[in-house]
mmCIF file of C-alpha atoms in Angstrom:
data_model
loop_
_atom_site.group_PDB
_atom_site.id
_atom_site.type_symbol
_atom_site.label_atom_id
_atom_site.label_comp_id
_atom_site.label_asym_id
_atom_site.label_seq_id
_atom_site.Cartn_x
_atom_site.Cartn_y
_atom_site.Cartn_z
ATOM 1 C CA PRO A 1258 17.070 26.637 -59.674
ATOM 2 C CA CYS A 1259 14.801 27.001 -62.681
ATOM 3 C CA PRO A 1260 14.363 30.654 -63.732
ATOM 4 C CA GLY A 1261 11.613 32.226 -61.649
ATOM 5 C CA SER A 1262 11.347 29.280 -59.244
ATOM 6 C CA ASN A 1263 11.515 29.871 -55.514
ATOM 7 C CA PHE A 1264 14.546 28.831 -53.464
ATOM 8 C CA THR A 1265 15.539 29.434 -49.850
ATOM 9 C CA LEU A 1266 18.602 31.277 -48.571
ATOM 10 C CA SER A 1267 19.905 30.682 -45.054
ATOM 11 C CA ALA A 1268 23.029 31.461 -43.036
ATOM 12 C CA GLN A 1269 25.418 28.523 -42.798
ATOM 13 C CA ASN A 1270 26.103 29.038 -39.082
ATOM 14 C CA ALA A 1271 23.033 30.753 -37.661
ATOM 15 C CA THR A 1272 23.065 31.768 -34.012
ATOM 16 C CA SER A 1273 20.389 30.713 -31.559
ATOM 17 C CA GLY A 1274 21.064 33.772 -29.405
ATOM 18 C CA THR A 1275 18.778 36.777 -28.965
ATOM 19 C CA GLY A 1276 19.249 40.385 -30.065
ATOM 20 C CA VAL A 1277 20.404 39.416 -33.564
ATOM 21 C CA THR A 1278 18.965 41.023 -36.699
ATOM 22 C CA TYR A 1279 19.302 40.066 -40.345
ATOM 23 C CA GLN A 1280 19.171 41.923 -43.669
ATOM 24 C CA TRP A 1281 19.398 40.007 -46.920
ATOM 25 C CA GLN A 1282 20.926 41.755 -49.922
ATOM 26 C CA SER A 1283 21.511 40.951 -53.591
ATOM 27 C CA SER A 1284 23.547 42.061 -56.580
ATOM 28 C CA THR A 1285 23.479 41.159 -60.260
ATOM 29 C CA ALA A 1286 26.871 42.823 -60.838
ATOM 30 C CA GLY A 1287 29.039 40.161 -59.194
ATOM 31 C CA ALA A 1288 30.470 39.022 -55.877
ATOM 32 C CA ASP A 1289 31.963 42.475 -55.290
ATOM 33 C CA GLY A 1290 28.587 44.185 -55.619
ATOM 34 C CA PRO A 1291 27.273 46.753 -55.248
ATOM 35 C CA PHE A 1292 24.751 45.051 -52.951
ATOM 36 C CA ALA A 1293 21.367 46.470 -51.952
ATOM 37 C CA ASN A 1294 18.355 45.270 -50.001
ATOM 38 C CA ASN A 1295 16.303 45.028 -53.209
ATOM 39 C CA GLY A 1296 13.106 44.174 -51.348
ATOM 40 C CA LEU A 1297 14.655 41.247 -49.489
ATOM 41 C CA GLY A 1298 13.645 40.565 -45.909
ATOM 42 C CA THR A 1299 14.992 40.582 -42.383
ATOM 43 C CA ALA A 1300 14.247 37.004 -41.265
ATOM 44 C CA SER A 1301 16.960 34.434 -40.632
ATOM 45 C CA THR A 1302 15.983 32.760 -43.914
ATOM 46 C CA GLN A 1303 14.842 34.266 -47.196
ATOM 47 C CA VAL A 1304 12.638 32.743 -49.900
ATOM 48 C CA THR A 1305 13.188 34.406 -53.268
ATOM 49 C CA SER A 1306 13.586 33.704 -56.980
ATOM 50 C CA ALA A 1307 15.798 34.883 -59.833
ATOM 51 C CA THR A 1308 15.776 34.929 -63.608
ATOM 52 C CA VAL A 1309 19.405 36.046 -64.099
ATOM 53 C CA PRO A 1310 22.636 35.162 -62.247
ATOM 54 C CA THR A 1311 22.439 36.870 -58.846
ATOM 55 C CA TRP A 1312 24.730 37.074 -55.807
ATOM 56 C CA TYR A 1313 23.271 37.078 -52.299
ATOM 57 C CA GLN A 1314 24.621 37.962 -48.872
ATOM 58 C CA VAL A 1315 23.176 38.555 -45.416
ATOM 59 C CA VAL A 1316 24.205 41.285 -42.974
ATOM 60 C CA VAL A 1317 23.941 39.953 -39.414
ATOM 61 C CA THR A 1318 23.945 42.542 -36.640
ATOM 62 C CA CYS A 1319 24.437 41.842 -32.937
ATOM 63 C CA SER A 1320 24.584 44.634 -30.332
ATOM 64 C CA GLY A 1321 25.084 47.188 -33.081
ATOM 65 C CA SER A 1322 28.015 45.330 -34.696
ATOM 66 C CA PRO A 1323 27.284 44.101 -38.248
ATOM 67 C CA GLY A 1324 28.934 41.169 -39.977
ATOM 68 C CA THR A 1325 28.470 40.293 -43.639
ATOM 69 C CA SER A 1326 28.394 36.768 -45.012
ATOM 70 C CA THR A 1327 30.456 35.616 -47.978
ATOM 71 C CA PRO A 1328 28.344 36.217 -51.122
ATOM 72 C CA VAL A 1329 26.919 33.144 -52.805
ATOM 73 C CA ALA A 1330 26.023 32.995 -56.496
ATOM 74 C CA VAL A 1331 22.717 31.612 -57.720
ATOM 75 C CA THR A 1332 22.561 30.915 -61.446
ATOM 76 C CA PRO A 1333 19.083 30.076 -62.784
ATOM 77 C CA THR A 1334 19.390 27.318 -65.361
ATOM 78 C CA LEU A 1335 16.840 25.873 -67.749
ATOM 79 C CA SER A 1336 16.708 22.088 -67.883
ATOM 80 C CA VAL A 1337 14.049 19.543 -68.741
ATOM 81 C CA ALA A 1338 13.169 19.484 -65.024
ATOM 82 C CA CYS A 1339 11.826 23.043 -65.401
ATOM 83 C CA TYR A 1340 9.098 21.985 -67.845
ATOM 84 C CA CYS A 1341 5.795 20.148 -67.656
ATOM 85 C CA THR A 1342 6.059 16.387 -67.837
ATOM 86 C CA ALA A 1343 4.873 14.529 -70.911
ATOM 87 C CA GLY A 1344 4.741 10.874 -71.863
ATOM 88 C CA ALA A 1345 2.449 7.964 -72.623
ATOM 89 C CA ASN A 1346 -0.406 6.369 -70.695
ATOM 90 C CA ALA A 1347 -0.095 3.395 -72.998
ATOM 91 C CA ASN A 1348 2.734 2.652 -75.368
ATOM 92 C CA ASP A 1349 2.685 0.248 -78.337
ATOM 93 C CA ASP A 1350 6.490 0.415 -78.758
ATOM 94 C CA GLU A 1351 5.994 1.503 -82.367
ATOM 95 C CA THR A 1352 4.181 4.868 -82.505
ATOM 96 C CA GLY A 1353 6.668 7.688 -82.101
ATOM 97 C CA VAL A 1354 9.523 9.837 -83.343
ATOM 98 C CA THR A 1355 12.336 8.078 -85.208
ATOM 99 C CA ASN A 1356 14.504 11.044 -86.184
ATOM 100 C CA VAL A 1357 14.901 14.726 -85.290
ATOM 101 C CA THR A 1358 17.098 16.958 -87.425
ATOM 102 C CA PHE A 1359 17.604 20.627 -86.535
ATOM 103 C CA ASN A 1360 20.777 22.451 -87.560
ATOM 104 C CA THR A 1361 23.573 20.163 -86.266
ATOM 105 C CA ILE A 1362 21.179 17.877 -84.347
ATOM 106 C CA ASN A 1363 20.561 14.662 -86.288
ATOM 107 C CA ASN A 1364 19.304 12.055 -83.844
ATOM 108 C CA SER A 1365 17.654 8.772 -84.751
ATOM 109 C CA SER A 1366 15.760 6.665 -82.214
ATOM 110 C CA VAL A 1367 13.453 3.649 -82.152
ATOM 111 C CA GLY A 1368 10.225 5.546 -81.482
ATOM 112 C CA ASP A 1369 9.683 4.644 -77.843
ATOM 113 C CA PRO A 1370 9.434 4.805 -74.791
ATOM 114 C CA GLY A 1371 6.811 7.501 -74.211
ATOM 115 C CA TYR A 1372 9.430 10.077 -73.171
ATOM 116 C CA THR A 1373 13.170 10.362 -73.791
ATOM 117 C CA ASP A 1374 15.475 13.059 -72.430
ATOM 118 C CA PHE A 1375 17.876 13.880 -75.264
ATOM 119 C CA SER A 1376 18.832 17.251 -73.743
ATOM 120 C CA ALA A 1377 22.502 16.205 -73.751
ATOM 121 C CA ILE A 1378 22.234 16.590 -77.548
ATOM 122 C CA SER A 1379 22.407 20.274 -78.480
ATOM 123 C CA THR A 1380 22.898 22.708 -81.304
ATOM 124 C CA SER A 1381 23.743 26.427 -81.503
ATOM 125 C CA VAL A 1382 21.594 28.837 -83.492
ATOM 126 C CA MET A 1383 21.766 32.592 -84.047
ATOM 127 C CA GLN A 1384 19.141 35.242 -83.395
ATOM 128 C CA GLY A 1385 17.300 36.157 -86.583
ATOM 129 C CA SER A 1386 18.616 33.190 -88.597
ATOM 130 C CA THR A 1387 16.463 30.470 -90.175
ATOM 131 C CA TYR A 1388 17.037 26.728 -89.933
ATOM 132 C CA PRO A 1389 15.129 23.688 -91.273
ATOM 133 C CA LEU A 1390 13.522 21.404 -88.700
ATOM 134 C CA SER A 1391 12.517 17.952 -89.849
ATOM 135 C CA ILE A 1392 11.374 14.768 -88.159
ATOM 136 C CA ARG A 1393 10.436 11.220 -89.109
ATOM 137 C CA VAL A 1394 7.861 9.052 -87.373
ATOM 138 C CA ASN A 1395 6.432 5.562 -87.093
ATOM 139 C CA THR A 1396 2.647 5.171 -87.333
ATOM 140 C CA ALA A 1397 2.473 1.478 -86.297
ATOM 141 C CA GLY A 1398 0.518 0.548 -89.401
ATOM 142 C CA ALA A 1399 -2.347 2.168 -91.278
ATOM 143 C CA PHE A 1400 -2.893 4.838 -88.641
ATOM 144 C CA THR A 1401 -2.432 8.618 -88.587
ATOM 145 C CA VAL A 1402 0.173 10.271 -86.397
ATOM 146 C CA TYR A 1403 0.386 14.054 -85.855
ATOM 147 C CA ALA A 1404 3.652 15.817 -85.004
ATOM 148 C CA ARG A 1405 4.539 19.137 -83.427
ATOM 149 C CA ALA A 1406 7.607 20.851 -81.950
ATOM 150 C CA TRP A 1407 8.099 23.676 -79.444
ATOM 151 C CA ILE A 1408 11.158 25.819 -78.624
ATOM 152 C CA ASP A 1409 11.114 27.980 -75.471
ATOM 153 C CA TRP A 1410 12.640 31.111 -77.005
ATOM 154 C CA ASN A 1411 11.719 33.386 -74.071
ATOM 155 C CA HIS A 1412 13.138 31.008 -71.417
ATOM 156 C CA ASN A 1413 10.023 31.201 -69.242
ATOM 157 C CA GLY A 1414 9.899 27.451 -68.687
ATOM 158 C CA VAL A 1415 6.619 26.884 -70.550
ATOM 159 C CA PHE A 1416 5.654 26.370 -74.180
ATOM 160 C CA ASP A 1417 2.770 28.874 -73.997
ATOM 161 C CA ASP A 1418 3.612 31.230 -76.860
ATOM 162 C CA PRO A 1419 2.073 30.415 -80.286
ATOM 163 C CA ALA A 1420 5.308 31.684 -81.834
ATOM 164 C CA GLU A 1421 7.134 28.852 -80.035
ATOM 165 C CA ALA A 1422 5.033 26.082 -81.641
ATOM 166 C CA TYR A 1423 5.768 24.418 -85.001
ATOM 167 C CA ASP A 1424 3.215 22.205 -86.751
ATOM 168 C CA LEU A 1425 4.956 19.357 -88.551
ATOM 169 C CA GLY A 1426 1.794 17.878 -90.054
ATOM 170 C CA SER A 1427 0.721 14.252 -90.111
ATOM 171 C CA ALA A 1428 1.713 10.891 -91.522
ATOM 172 C CA ASN A 1429 -0.266 7.738 -92.247
ATOM 173 C CA ASN A 1430 0.929 4.171 -92.636
ATOM 174 C CA VAL A 1431 4.658 4.910 -92.637
ATOM 175 C CA ALA A 1432 7.664 3.420 -90.931
ATOM 176 C CA ASP A 1433 10.405 6.005 -90.357
ATOM 177 C CA GLY A 1434 8.624 8.428 -92.681
ATOM 178 C CA ALA A 1435 8.289 12.204 -92.803
ATOM 179 C CA PRO A 1436 4.992 13.827 -91.818
ATOM 180 C CA SER A 1437 3.358 16.240 -94.254
ATOM 181 C CA GLY A 1438 4.780 19.407 -92.665
ATOM 182 C CA SER A 1439 8.384 18.240 -92.429
ATOM 183 C CA PRO A 1440 10.752 19.960 -92.991
ATOM 184 C CA ILE A 1441 9.590 23.314 -91.655
ATOM 185 C CA SER A 1442 11.595 26.541 -91.595
ATOM 186 C CA VAL A 1443 12.249 27.810 -88.074
ATOM 187 C CA THR A 1444 13.335 31.426 -87.681
ATOM 188 C CA VAL A 1445 15.000 32.237 -84.370
ATOM 189 C CA PRO A 1446 13.304 35.381 -83.028
ATOM 190 C CA ALA A 1447 15.590 38.412 -83.053
ATOM 191 C CA ALA A 1448 14.716 38.915 -79.384
ATOM 192 C CA ALA A 1449 15.181 35.268 -78.368
ATOM 193 C CA VAL A 1450 16.879 35.039 -74.972
ATOM 194 C CA LEU A 1451 20.542 34.065 -75.266
ATOM 195 C CA GLY A 1452 21.775 30.777 -73.845
ATOM 196 C CA ASN A 1453 20.465 27.234 -73.559
ATOM 197 C CA THR A 1454 16.784 26.464 -73.873
ATOM 198 C CA ILE A 1455 14.695 23.362 -74.527
ATOM 199 C CA MET A 1456 13.153 22.070 -77.761
ATOM 200 C CA ARG A 1457 10.362 19.513 -77.341
ATOM 201 C CA VAL A 1458 9.143 17.248 -80.159
ATOM 202 C CA ARG A 1459 6.005 15.100 -79.940
ATOM 203 C CA ALA A 1460 4.286 12.597 -82.228
ATOM 204 C CA ARG A 1461 0.722 11.567 -81.255
ATOM 205 C CA TYR A 1462 -1.640 8.949 -82.644
ATOM 206 C CA ASN A 1463 -5.054 9.898 -84.074
ATOM 207 C CA ASN A 1464 -5.388 13.407 -82.600
ATOM 208 C CA ALA A 1465 -4.437 16.665 -84.290
ATOM 209 C CA THR A 1466 -4.445 18.470 -80.920
ATOM 210 C CA VAL A 1467 -0.865 17.840 -79.902
ATOM 211 C CA SER A 1468 -0.016 19.397 -76.537
ATOM 212 C CA PRO A 1469 3.500 19.751 -75.092
ATOM 213 C CA CYS A 1470 2.298 18.557 -71.664
ATOM 214 C CA GLY A 1471 0.641 15.530 -70.106
ATOM 215 C CA ASN A 1472 0.385 11.824 -70.794
ATOM 216 C CA VAL A 1473 -1.687 10.438 -73.668
ATOM 217 C CA GLN A 1474 -1.988 7.084 -75.383
ATOM 218 C CA TYR A 1475 0.287 5.993 -78.188
ATOM 219 C CA ASN A 1476 2.742 8.819 -78.571
ATOM 220 C CA GLU A 1477 6.348 9.798 -77.946
ATOM 221 C CA VAL A 1478 8.031 12.954 -76.606
ATOM 222 C CA GLU A 1479 11.698 13.923 -76.983
ATOM 223 C CA ASP A 1480 13.546 16.922 -75.490
ATOM 224 C CA TYR A 1481 16.685 18.553 -76.897
ATOM 225 C CA THR A 1482 18.848 21.574 -76.022
ATOM 226 C CA VAL A 1483 19.098 24.642 -78.269
ATOM 227 C CA ASN A 1484 21.752 27.261 -77.537
ATOM 228 C CA VAL A 1485 20.798 30.733 -78.785
ATOM 229 C CA GLN A 1486 23.686 33.012 -79.735
ATOM 230 C CA ALA A 1487 23.760 36.676 -80.715
ATOM 231 C CA ASN A 1488 23.566 37.348 -84.426
ATOM 232 C CA MET A 1489 26.538 39.550 -85.309
ATOM 233 C CA PRO A 1490 26.416 41.592 -88.518
ATOM 234 C CA CYS A 1491 28.877 40.552 -91.183
ATOM 235 C CA SER A 1492 31.988 42.720 -91.292
ATOM 236 C CA GLY A 1493 35.687 42.668 -91.880
ATOM 237 C CA THR A 1494 36.470 43.365 -88.246
ATOM 238 C CA PRO A 1495 36.295 41.245 -85.120
ATOM 239 C CA ALA A 1496 32.919 40.790 -83.485
ATOM 240 C CA PRO A 1497 31.608 43.753 -81.467
ATOM 241 C CA GLY A 1498 33.352 43.969 -78.114
ATOM 242 C CA ALA A 1499 36.254 41.784 -79.232
ATOM 243 C CA THR A 1500 39.748 42.902 -80.145
ATOM 244 C CA THR A 1501 40.837 39.622 -81.718
ATOM 245 C CA GLY A 1502 39.154 36.493 -82.960
ATOM 246 C CA PRO A 1503 37.127 35.369 -85.965
ATOM 247 C CA SER A 1504 35.204 37.770 -88.121
ATOM 248 C CA ILE A 1505 31.931 37.269 -89.971
ATOM 249 C CA ILE A 1506 32.675 38.338 -93.542
ATOM 250 C CA CYS A 1507 29.869 39.519 -95.783
ATOM 251 C CA ALA A 1508 29.327 37.287 -98.822
ATOM 252 C CA GLY A 1509 31.103 38.587 -101.912
ATOM 253 C CA ILE A 1510 33.215 41.153 -100.040
ATOM 254 C CA ASN A 1511 36.991 41.051 -100.402
ATOM 255 C CA PHE A 1512 39.082 40.158 -97.363
ATOM 256 C CA THR A 1513 42.814 39.726 -96.784
ATOM 257 C CA LEU A 1514 44.655 36.653 -95.489
ATOM 258 C CA GLY A 1515 48.070 37.079 -93.889
ATOM 259 C CA LEU A 1516 50.582 35.018 -91.919
ATOM 260 C CA GLN A 1517 50.677 35.834 -88.243
ATOM 261 C CA ASN A 1518 54.502 35.621 -88.104
ATOM 262 C CA THR A 1519 56.095 36.603 -91.399
ATOM 263 C CA THR A 1520 59.796 36.429 -92.124
ATOM 264 C CA ILE A 1521 61.920 39.409 -93.145
ATOM 265 C CA GLY A 1522 64.481 37.151 -94.811
ATOM 266 C CA THR A 1523 65.049 36.807 -98.519
ATOM 267 C CA GLY A 1524 64.478 33.850 -100.802
ATOM 268 C CA VAL A 1525 61.021 33.093 -99.366
ATOM 269 C CA THR A 1526 58.039 32.422 -101.612
ATOM 270 C CA TYR A 1527 54.357 32.011 -100.770
ATOM 271 C CA GLN A 1528 51.495 30.132 -102.465
#
């Protein structure tokens, strides 16, 4: 499910007999628990929601004898289906986004249809780091097109935070040209939620009020995936919590390279 969206739990083989009671339980620690009631109910089904991976089980009691179901994992996942829809009421096949470049994303398109799901195209960014975001647009002649982007840093499934919106300016009478605010520097918030989230880009004809939602005339919307990773301080040691693996070395600081399996024989030279 989308984070925070309701879903329904039910027992796979529910009994139709009488004298049976139910108690739903959950755990965020894993399939081995610990499990607790956590405000869940005692009906044969349970409607609930989750924002983090959660395991659920139900304790079924008959004549004083309890039995516990096999725990099932529910992993909330952000996808384009979790967000408001956006597109075009009318499309001239020319007004729209022709390129989006953000970190390793560099995707060119023809500028229509009104909406394209490019969420299979992704890039990884680090908390607290800054990256240039640039786009190009078509204006379908001597018209003005306004562009804006949104990145759901807090993973709440909506682009409602002003800090998640990026004004890319406007362009007039260009074909595959950059609007006035492109490129723009995007700083990943230090508290951005880790994992995949959605970036939405929109170009709209003749209206500076560019919303991430809804259908309007002569525009294009594109969605991409952004994977937020923890920003590790530079050091000469493996990342925190790791015993082996790559290090992030501070610029200008000496470090040592060595062969993993060196020989103890003679007559060997190294370059």
